């Protein structure tokens, strides 16, 4: 790493975030597969929260307090512990960390560290931020806990409790699977804000787009750094039990938001969802729209975009049960032909998207028991078909009312 870049990462620039007051609720239910092992946005493993990083104001919370597996978001706490040790002078960026047989034997993703070798703290930190290296994480944890990663897990948990992460328990430094290593979206937002505010200089590590080690260049797994204006961190994560997770932060015009999402079916779905949450939040905050609703433009503007109602909660999609899902799958309603309602306008309430048309018809029919007309719309995404359940012929007020009442992700689409 060039010396100038290292100095930038070490010193950083303290950022102060002004609070932006608006409410954001959005959920795009995109069913890409019916395979039981896969998570998906809106499924039983899904959880999300968006907060103002400056004030802690909650802008969105969907299953935010339900237990989820953190996967490599765990490394955010490992890095918090490392940064704290650096602040206290216990280690420096150049301190050499020994690599034990245990650390070297961690499963990928890893640097390929050799037992008996060592790695500088700065390189280990960069390996966690970019490649999410499990061997480097274990080595750091063992060093800070005097040789025991198990003890380091206890230290991480105590620190989490001190930060206000009441529903988090850590067992290792990396996030590799452990049934007792759980967290929540809310707790991860707390940790994200703590990293930003407690270590404003060292937070700059999270913006590194690549890292060169042992002759190899490794890119950051966080694509938002290159794809989203204002993004400067912080961490991705994946294990089979959790789906694809992401804690992200971005700043625009003095307002910084933190978004945490659990349960994507793949990294692309997860990243698009997080970017949409952040983008619509920033956009609608500037426009000063009503605080209980974010509206999407219609197909003429390139298709429906994320919106939501303040009372919406995620609907369980047809996937396998994960970590104590809080929402049960919808019980099919009695079969009937939806009754057309008097035309109220050109607004649409989209109440879900499903892998089969029958479920979509049932959900649309239930939502259209009042005003509006039930409609099911077939859509192909990445070559796979799913069905959108919608209620059409609504006024703006009627569409918003449906989204406030429906138990599931809901989108209001303007004409």
CSV table of C-alpha atoms in Angstrom, one decimal:
chain,number,residue,atom,x,y,z
A,1,UNK,CA,0.0,0.0,0.0
A,2,UNK,CA,1.3,3.4,-0.9
A,3,UNK,CA,2.4,5.5,2.0
A,4,UNK,CA,0.1,8.4,1.2
A,5,UNK,CA,-2.9,6.1,1.0
A,6,UNK,CA,-2.0,4.6,4.4
A,7,UNK,CA,-1.8,8.0,5.9
A,8,UNK,CA,-5.2,8.9,4.6
A,9,UNK,CA,-6.7,5.7,6.0
A,10,UNK,CA,-5.1,6.3,9.4
A,11,UNK,CA,-6.0,9.9,9.8
A,12,UNK,CA,-9.3,10.3,7.8
A,13,UNK,CA,-11.6,13.3,8.1
A,14,UNK,CA,-14.1,13.5,10.8
A,15,UNK,CA,-17.6,13.9,9.4
A,16,UNK,CA,-20.6,15.4,11.1
A,17,UNK,CA,-24.0,14.4,9.9
A,18,UNK,CA,-27.0,16.6,10.0
A,19,UNK,CA,-30.3,15.0,10.7
A,20,UNK,CA,-32.8,14.7,7.9
A,21,UNK,CA,-36.4,14.3,9.0
A,22,UNK,CA,-38.5,12.0,6.9
A,23,UNK,CA,-40.0,8.5,7.2
A,24,UNK,CA,-38.9,5.7,4.8
A,25,UNK,CA,-40.6,2.4,4.4
A,26,UNK,CA,-39.9,0.2,1.4
A,27,UNK,CA,-40.0,-3.4,0.5
A,28,UNK,CA,-39.6,-4.9,-2.9
A,29,UNK,CA,-40.7,-8.5,-2.8
A,30,UNK,CA,-38.7,-10.2,-5.6
A,31,UNK,CA,-39.0,-14.0,-5.8
A,32,UNK,CA,-36.1,-15.3,-7.9
A,33,UNK,CA,-36.3,-18.9,-6.8
A,34,UNK,CA,-38.5,-21.4,-4.9
A,35,UNK,CA,-35.4,-23.4,-3.7
A,36,UNK,CA,-36.0,-23.9,0.0
A,37,UNK,CA,-32.4,-23.2,1.0
A,38,UNK,CA,-32.4,-19.7,-0.5
A,39,UNK,CA,-33.3,-16.5,1.2
A,40,UNK,CA,-34.9,-13.6,-0.6
A,41,UNK,CA,-35.9,-10.0,-0.1
A,42,UNK,CA,-39.3,-10.1,1.6
A,43,UNK,CA,-38.9,-13.7,2.7
A,44,UNK,CA,-38.7,-15.2,6.2
A,45,UNK,CA,-35.0,-14.3,6.6
A,46,UNK,CA,-35.5,-10.8,5.5
A,47,UNK,CA,-35.0,-7.9,7.9
A,48,UNK,CA,-34.1,-4.3,7.3
A,49,UNK,CA,-33.6,-1.0,9.0
A,50,UNK,CA,-32.7,2.5,7.9
A,51,UNK,CA,-31.6,5.2,10.4
A,52,UNK,CA,-30.2,8.7,10.3
A,53,UNK,CA,-26.6,8.2,11.3
A,54,UNK,CA,-26.4,11.6,12.9
A,55,UNK,CA,-29.4,11.4,15.2
A,56,UNK,CA,-30.2,7.7,15.3
A,57,UNK,CA,-33.7,8.5,14.1
A,58,UNK,CA,-35.4,5.3,12.8
A,59,UNK,CA,-36.6,5.8,9.3
A,60,UNK,CA,-37.5,2.2,8.5
A,61,UNK,CA,-37.8,-1.0,10.5
A,62,UNK,CA,-38.9,-4.3,9.1
A,63,UNK,CA,-38.3,-7.3,11.4
A,64,UNK,CA,-35.6,-5.1,12.8
A,65,UNK,CA,-35.5,-6.9,16.2
A,66,UNK,CA,-35.9,-10.4,14.9
A,67,UNK,CA,-32.8,-12.7,15.4
A,68,UNK,CA,-30.7,-13.2,12.3
A,69,UNK,CA,-27.3,-14.7,11.6
A,70,UNK,CA,-24.7,-11.8,11.1
A,71,UNK,CA,-22.3,-13.8,8.8
A,72,UNK,CA,-19.4,-11.5,8.0
A,73,UNK,CA,-21.1,-8.4,9.4
A,74,UNK,CA,-19.5,-9.9,12.6
A,75,UNK,CA,-16.2,-8.5,11.3
A,76,UNK,CA,-17.6,-5.0,12.0
A,77,UNK,CA,-17.3,-5.8,15.7
A,78,UNK,CA,-13.9,-7.4,15.3
A,79,UNK,CA,-12.8,-4.2,13.6
A,80,UNK,CA,-14.4,-2.1,16.4
A,81,UNK,CA,-12.3,-4.0,18.9
A,82,UNK,CA,-9.1,-3.5,16.8
A,83,UNK,CA,-9.7,0.2,16.4
A,84,UNK,CA,-10.3,0.6,20.1
A,85,UNK,CA,-7.1,-1.2,20.8
A,86,UNK,CA,-5.3,1.2,18.4
A,87,UNK,CA,-6.8,4.2,20.1
A,88,UNK,CA,-5.6,3.0,23.4
A,89,UNK,CA,-2.1,2.3,22.1
A,90,UNK,CA,-2.2,-1.4,22.6
A,91,UNK,CA,-1.5,-2.0,19.0
A,92,UNK,CA,-0.4,0.1,16.1
A,93,UNK,CA,-1.0,-0.3,12.3
A,94,UNK,CA,2.5,-1.8,12.0
A,95,UNK,CA,2.1,-4.3,14.9
A,96,UNK,CA,2.8,-7.9,13.7
A,97,UNK,CA,0.1,-10.4,14.5
A,98,UNK,CA,1.1,-14.0,14.9
A,99,UNK,CA,-0.9,-16.6,12.9
A,100,UNK,CA,-1.8,-19.7,14.7
A,101,UNK,CA,-2.7,-23.1,13.3
A,102,UNK,CA,-6.3,-22.4,14.2
A,103,UNK,CA,-6.4,-19.0,12.4
A,104,UNK,CA,-4.7,-20.5,9.3
A,105,UNK,CA,-7.2,-23.3,9.2
A,106,UNK,CA,-10.3,-21.0,8.8
A,107,UNK,CA,-12.5,-21.7,5.8
A,108,UNK,CA,-12.6,-19.3,2.9
A,109,UNK,CA,-12.8,-16.4,2.2
A,110,UNK,CA,-9.2,-16.1,3.4
A,111,UNK,CA,-5.8,-14.7,2.6
A,112,UNK,CA,-4.1,-18.0,2.8
A,113,UNK,CA,-2.0,-17.1,5.9
A,114,UNK,CA,0.4,-19.8,7.0
A,115,UNK,CA,0.6,-21.1,10.6
A,116,UNK,CA,3.7,-19.7,12.3
A,117,UNK,CA,3.7,-16.6,10.2
A,118,UNK,CA,2.5,-13.1,11.0
A,119,UNK,CA,0.6,-10.2,9.4
A,120,UNK,CA,0.6,-6.5,10.1
A,121,UNK,CA,-2.5,-5.0,11.8
A,122,UNK,CA,-3.0,-2.6,8.9
A,123,UNK,CA,-2.9,-5.5,6.4
A,124,UNK,CA,-5.3,-7.6,8.5
A,125,UNK,CA,-7.7,-4.7,8.8
A,126,UNK,CA,-7.6,-4.2,5.0
A,127,UNK,CA,-8.1,-7.9,4.5
A,128,UNK,CA,-11.3,-7.8,6.6
A,129,UNK,CA,-12.7,-4.7,4.9
A,130,UNK,CA,-12.1,-5.9,1.4
A,131,UNK,CA,-11.8,-9.7,1.0
A,132,UNK,CA,-13.5,-10.4,4.3
A,133,UNK,CA,-10.7,-12.8,5.2
A,134,UNK,CA,-11.6,-15.2,7.9
A,135,UNK,CA,-8.0,-16.2,8.7
A,136,UNK,CA,-7.0,-12.6,9.3
A,137,UNK,CA,-10.1,-12.1,11.5
A,138,UNK,CA,-9.3,-15.1,13.7
A,139,UNK,CA,-5.7,-14.0,14.0
A,140,UNK,CA,-6.7,-10.5,15.2
A,141,UNK,CA,-9.2,-12.0,17.6
A,142,UNK,CA,-6.7,-14.4,19.1
A,143,UNK,CA,-4.1,-11.6,19.5
A,144,UNK,CA,-6.6,-9.3,21.3
A,145,UNK,CA,-7.8,-12.1,23.6
A,146,UNK,CA,-4.4,-13.5,24.4
A,147,UNK,CA,-4.6,-16.6,22.2
A,148,UNK,CA,-8.3,-17.6,22.5
A,149,UNK,CA,-10.9,-16.8,19.8
A,150,UNK,CA,-13.6,-18.2,22.1
A,151,UNK,CA,-12.6,-15.6,24.7
A,152,UNK,CA,-12.6,-12.9,22.0
A,153,UNK,CA,-16.2,-13.8,21.2
A,154,UNK,CA,-17.1,-13.1,24.9
A,155,UNK,CA,-15.3,-9.8,24.7
A,156,UNK,CA,-17.2,-8.9,21.5
A,157,UNK,CA,-20.5,-9.8,23.2
A,158,UNK,CA,-19.7,-7.6,26.2
A,159,UNK,CA,-18.8,-4.7,24.0
A,160,UNK,CA,-22.0,-5.2,22.0
A,161,UNK,CA,-24.0,-5.0,25.2
A,162,UNK,CA,-22.1,-1.8,26.2
A,163,UNK,CA,-23.0,-0.2,22.9
A,164,UNK,CA,-26.7,-1.0,23.3
A,165,UNK,CA,-26.8,-4.1,21.1
A,166,UNK,CA,-29.1,-6.0,23.4
A,167,UNK,CA,-30.0,-8.9,21.1
A,168,UNK,CA,-26.5,-9.8,19.8
A,169,UNK,CA,-24.2,-12.7,20.8
A,170,UNK,CA,-20.9,-13.3,19.2
A,171,UNK,CA,-19.0,-16.6,19.2
A,172,UNK,CA,-16.1,-15.9,16.8
A,173,UNK,CA,-14.3,-13.1,15.1
A,174,UNK,CA,-15.2,-13.9,11.5
A,175,UNK,CA,-18.9,-14.7,11.3
A,176,UNK,CA,-18.5,-18.3,10.2
A,177,UNK,CA,-21.6,-20.3,11.1
A,178,UNK,CA,-22.4,-20.8,14.7
A,179,UNK,CA,-26.0,-21.4,15.9
A,180,UNK,CA,-25.5,-19.2,18.9
A,181,UNK,CA,-24.0,-16.2,17.0
A,182,UNK,CA,-27.0,-14.0,16.3
A,183,UNK,CA,-27.8,-10.4,16.0
A,184,UNK,CA,-30.6,-8.1,14.6
A,185,UNK,CA,-30.8,-5.5,11.9
A,186,UNK,CA,-31.3,-2.8,14.6
A,187,UNK,CA,-28.2,-4.0,16.5
A,188,UNK,CA,-26.1,-3.9,13.4
A,189,UNK,CA,-27.3,-0.3,12.7
A,190,UNK,CA,-26.1,0.6,16.2
A,191,UNK,CA,-22.7,-0.9,15.5
A,192,UNK,CA,-22.5,0.9,12.1
A,193,UNK,CA,-23.1,4.2,13.8
A,194,UNK,CA,-20.6,3.4,16.5
A,195,UNK,CA,-17.9,2.7,14.0
A,196,UNK,CA,-18.6,6.0,12.2
A,197,UNK,CA,-18.8,8.2,15.3
A,198,UNK,CA,-16.3,6.5,17.6
A,199,UNK,CA,-13.5,6.2,15.0
A,200,UNK,CA,-14.1,8.9,12.4
A,201,UNK,CA,-10.6,8.7,11.1
A,202,UNK,CA,-10.3,4.9,10.9
A,203,UNK,CA,-13.7,4.6,9.4
A,204,UNK,CA,-12.0,5.6,6.2
A,205,UNK,CA,-10.7,2.0,6.0
A,206,UNK,CA,-14.2,0.9,4.9
A,207,UNK,CA,-14.1,3.1,1.8
A,208,UNK,CA,-11.0,1.2,0.4
A,209,UNK,CA,-12.0,-0.3,-2.9
A,210,UNK,CA,-9.1,-2.7,-3.2
A,211,UNK,CA,-6.2,-4.1,-1.3
A,212,UNK,CA,-2.9,-5.5,-2.5
A,213,UNK,CA,-1.3,-8.3,-0.5
A,214,UNK,CA,1.4,-10.8,-1.4
A,215,UNK,CA,1.4,-9.7,-5.0
A,216,UNK,CA,-2.4,-10.0,-5.4
A,217,UNK,CA,-5.0,-7.3,-5.7
A,218,UNK,CA,-8.3,-7.9,-4.0
A,219,UNK,CA,-11.4,-5.8,-4.6
A,220,UNK,CA,-13.9,-4.8,-2.0
A,221,UNK,CA,-17.0,-7.0,-1.9
A,222,UNK,CA,-19.1,-3.9,-1.2
A,223,UNK,CA,-20.2,-2.8,-4.7
A,224,UNK,CA,-22.0,0.2,-3.4
A,225,UNK,CA,-18.6,1.9,-3.2
A,226,UNK,CA,-18.5,2.1,-7.0
A,227,UNK,CA,-22.2,2.0,-7.8
A,228,UNK,CA,-23.9,4.4,-5.4
A,229,UNK,CA,-23.2,8.1,-5.1
A,230,UNK,CA,-22.2,9.0,-1.5
A,231,UNK,CA,-21.5,5.5,-0.3
A,232,UNK,CA,-18.3,5.0,1.8
A,233,UNK,CA,-18.8,1.7,3.7
A,234,UNK,CA,-19.3,-0.5,5.4
A,235,UNK,CA,-19.6,-4.4,5.2
A,236,UNK,CA,-21.1,-7.3,3.3
A,237,UNK,CA,-21.9,-10.8,4.7
A,238,UNK,CA,-23.1,-14.2,3.6
A,239,UNK,CA,-23.6,-17.7,5.0
A,240,UNK,CA,-26.2,-20.2,3.8
A,241,UNK,CA,-28.3,-19.8,6.8
A,242,UNK,CA,-28.6,-16.0,6.6
A,243,UNK,CA,-28.7,-15.2,2.9
A,244,UNK,CA,-26.8,-12.1,1.6
A,245,UNK,CA,-26.5,-9.3,4.2
A,246,UNK,CA,-25.2,-5.8,3.9
A,247,UNK,CA,-24.7,-2.9,6.3
A,248,UNK,CA,-24.2,0.3,4.2
A,249,UNK,CA,-23.7,4.0,4.8
A,250,UNK,CA,-23.9,6.9,2.5
A,251,UNK,CA,-23.8,10.7,2.9
A,252,UNK,CA,-25.5,13.3,0.6
A,253,UNK,CA,-25.8,17.0,1.2
A,254,UNK,CA,-24.7,16.7,4.9
A,255,UNK,CA,-27.2,13.9,5.7
A,256,UNK,CA,-25.8,10.4,6.4
A,257,UNK,CA,-28.0,7.3,6.4
A,258,UNK,CA,-27.2,3.8,7.6
A,259,UNK,CA,-29.1,0.9,6.0
A,260,UNK,CA,-28.9,-2.7,7.1
A,261,UNK,CA,-30.5,-5.5,5.1
A,262,UNK,CA,-30.6,-9.3,5.8
A,263,UNK,CA,-31.7,-12.1,3.6
A,264,UNK,CA,-31.0,-11.4,0.0
A,265,UNK,CA,-31.2,-14.3,-2.5
A,266,UNK,CA,-28.0,-13.1,-4.1
A,267,UNK,CA,-25.6,-10.2,-3.8
A,268,UNK,CA,-27.2,-8.4,-6.8
A,269,UNK,CA,-30.7,-8.5,-5.3
A,270,UNK,CA,-29.3,-7.4,-1.9
A,271,UNK,CA,-27.3,-4.5,-3.3
A,272,UNK,CA,-30.1,-3.2,-5.6
A,273,UNK,CA,-32.5,-3.3,-2.6
A,274,UNK,CA,-30.2,-1.4,-0.3
A,275,UNK,CA,-29.4,1.2,-3.0
A,276,UNK,CA,-33.1,1.6,-3.7
A,277,UNK,CA,-33.8,2.2,0.0
A,278,UNK,CA,-31.1,4.7,0.3
A,279,UNK,CA,-31.8,6.4,-3.0
A,280,UNK,CA,-35.5,6.9,-2.5
A,281,UNK,CA,-34.9,8.0,1.1
A,282,UNK,CA,-32.5,10.7,0.0
A,283,UNK,CA,-34.7,11.8,-2.9
A,284,UNK,CA,-38.0,12.0,-1.1
A,285,UNK,CA,-36.4,13.7,1.8
A,286,UNK,CA,-35.3,16.5,-0.5
A,287,UNK,CA,-38.6,16.8,-2.2
A,288,UNK,CA,-40.4,17.0,1.1
A,289,UNK,CA,-43.2,14.5,0.3
A,290,UNK,CA,-45.6,13.4,3.1
A,291,UNK,CA,-43.7,11.6,5.8
A,292,UNK,CA,-45.8,8.4,5.8
A,293,UNK,CA,-45.4,7.6,2.1
A,294,UNK,CA,-42.8,7.3,-0.6
A,295,UNK,CA,-44.3,7.2,-4.1
A,296,UNK,CA,-43.0,5.4,-7.2
A,297,UNK,CA,-43.4,6.6,-10.7
A,298,UNK,CA,-45.2,4.5,-13.2
A,299,UNK,CA,-43.9,2.5,-16.1
A,300,UNK,CA,-43.3,5.5,-18.3
A,301,UNK,CA,-40.4,6.4,-15.9
A,302,UNK,CA,-38.8,3.0,-16.2
A,303,UNK,CA,-40.9,0.9,-14.0
A,304,UNK,CA,-42.1,0.9,-10.4
A,305,UNK,CA,-39.6,2.0,-7.9
A,306,UNK,CA,-39.5,1.4,-4.1
A,307,UNK,CA,-42.2,2.9,-2.0
A,308,UNK,CA,-44.0,1.9,1.2
A,309,UNK,CA,-46.4,2.8,3.9
A,310,UNK,CA,-45.5,3.4,7.5
A,311,UNK,CA,-47.5,0.4,8.8
A,312,UNK,CA,-46.3,-2.1,6.3
A,313,UNK,CA,-44.6,-5.3,7.5
A,314,UNK,CA,-42.8,-8.0,5.5
A,315,UNK,CA,-44.9,-10.9,4.2
A,316,UNK,CA,-43.5,-14.4,4.5
A,317,UNK,CA,-42.6,-15.7,1.1
A,318,UNK,CA,-42.6,-19.4,0.2
A,319,UNK,CA,-39.1,-20.2,1.5
A,320,UNK,CA,-37.8,-22.5,4.3
A,321,UNK,CA,-38.1,-21.3,7.8
A,322,UNK,CA,-35.0,-19.5,9.1
A,323,UNK,CA,-34.0,-18.0,12.4
A,324,UNK,CA,-37.3,-17.6,14.2
A,325,UNK,CA,-39.2,-15.9,11.5
A,326,UNK,CA,-41.8,-13.6,13.0
A,327,UNK,CA,-44.3,-13.7,10.1
A,328,UNK,CA,-46.2,-16.8,9.1
A,329,UNK,CA,-47.0,-17.5,5.5
A,330,UNK,CA,-50.4,-16.1,4.4
A,331,UNK,CA,-53.3,-18.5,4.7
A,332,UNK,CA,-55.0,-18.8,1.3
A,333,UNK,CA,-58.4,-17.2,1.3
A,334,UNK,CA,-61.5,-18.8,-0.1
A,335,UNK,CA,-61.4,-19.0,-3.9
A,336,UNK,CA,-63.6,-16.3,-5.4
A,337,UNK,CA,-63.6,-13.9,-8.3
A,338,UNK,CA,-62.5,-10.5,-7.2
A,339,UNK,CA,-65.4,-8.0,-7.3
A,340,UNK,CA,-64.6,-5.0,-9.5
A,341,UNK,CA,-65.0,-1.8,-7.6
A,342,UNK,CA,-66.0,1.6,-8.9
A,343,UNK,CA,-63.1,3.2,-10.7
A,344,UNK,CA,-61.3,5.6,-8.3
A,345,UNK,CA,-58.3,6.7,-10.3
A,346,UNK,CA,-55.1,5.6,-12.0
A,347,UNK,CA,-53.1,4.8,-8.9
A,348,UNK,CA,-51.9,1.2,-8.1
A,349,UNK,CA,-51.1,-0.6,-4.9
A,350,UNK,CA,-48.7,-3.5,-5.4
A,351,UNK,CA,-49.2,-5.8,-2.5
A,352,UNK,CA,-46.6,-8.5,-3.2
A,353,UNK,CA,-44.7,-10.6,-5.8
A,354,UNK,CA,-44.8,-14.3,-5.8
A,355,UNK,CA,-43.3,-17.4,-7.5
A,356,UNK,CA,-46.7,-18.7,-8.4
A,357,UNK,CA,-49.8,-17.0,-9.9
A,358,UNK,CA,-52.3,-18.7,-7.6
A,359,UNK,CA,-50.8,-17.1,-4.5
A,360,UNK,CA,-50.6,-13.7,-6.3
A,361,UNK,CA,-54.3,-13.9,-7.2
A,362,UNK,CA,-55.3,-14.8,-3.7
A,363,UNK,CA,-53.3,-11.9,-2.2
A,364,UNK,CA,-54.6,-9.4,-4.8
A,365,UNK,CA,-58.2,-10.6,-4.3
A,366,UNK,CA,-58.0,-10.1,-0.5
A,367,UNK,CA,-56.5,-6.6,-1.0
A,368,UNK,CA,-59.2,-5.6,-3.4
A,369,UNK,CA,-62.2,-6.5,-1.2
A,370,UNK,CA,-62.7,-2.7,-0.8
A,371,UNK,CA,-62.1,-0.2,-3.6
A,372,UNK,CA,-60.1,-1.1,-6.7
A,373,UNK,CA,-59.7,-4.1,-9.0
A,374,UNK,CA,-57.4,-7.1,-8.4
A,375,UNK,CA,-54.8,-7.7,-11.1
A,376,UNK,CA,-51.9,-10.2,-11.5
A,377,UNK,CA,-49.0,-9.1,-13.6
A,378,UNK,CA,-46.4,-11.6,-14.9
A,379,UNK,CA,-42.9,-10.3,-15.0
A,380,UNK,CA,-39.5,-11.9,-16.0
A,381,UNK,CA,-36.4,-11.0,-14.0
A,382,UNK,CA,-33.1,-12.6,-15.0
A,383,UNK,CA,-35.0,-15.1,-17.1
A,384,UNK,CA,-37.2,-16.2,-14.2
A,385,UNK,CA,-40.9,-15.5,-13.9
A,386,UNK,CA,-42.8,-14.2,-10.9
A,387,UNK,CA,-46.2,-12.6,-10.5
A,388,UNK,CA,-47.0,-9.2,-9.0
A,389,UNK,CA,-50.2,-8.9,-7.0
A,390,UNK,CA,-51.8,-5.5,-7.6
A,391,UNK,CA,-54.9,-3.5,-6.9
A,392,UNK,CA,-55.7,-1.0,-9.7
A,393,UNK,CA,-58.2,1.8,-10.3
A,394,UNK,CA,-57.4,3.6,-7.1
A,395,UNK,CA,-57.1,7.2,-6.0
A,396,UNK,CA,-53.9,8.2,-4.3
A,397,UNK,CA,-55.6,8.1,-0.9
A,398,UNK,CA,-57.1,4.6,-1.6
A,399,UNK,CA,-53.7,3.2,-2.6
A,400,UNK,CA,-52.1,4.6,0.5
A,401,UNK,CA,-54.9,3.2,2.6
A,402,UNK,CA,-54.4,-0.3,1.2
A,403,UNK,CA,-50.7,-0.1,1.9
A,404,UNK,CA,-51.3,0.9,5.5
A,405,UNK,CA,-53.7,-2.0,6.0
A,406,UNK,CA,-52.0,-4.9,4.1
A,407,UNK,CA,-49.7,-7.2,6.1
A,408,UNK,CA,-46.8,-7.3,3.7
A,409,UNK,CA,-44.5,-5.2,1.5
A,410,UNK,CA,-46.6,-2.7,-0.4
A,411,UNK,CA,-45.7,-0.3,-3.2
A,412,UNK,CA,-47.8,2.7,-4.3
A,413,UNK,CA,-47.4,3.4,-8.0
A,414,UNK,CA,-48.5,6.8,-9.3
A,415,UNK,CA,-49.9,7.3,-12.8
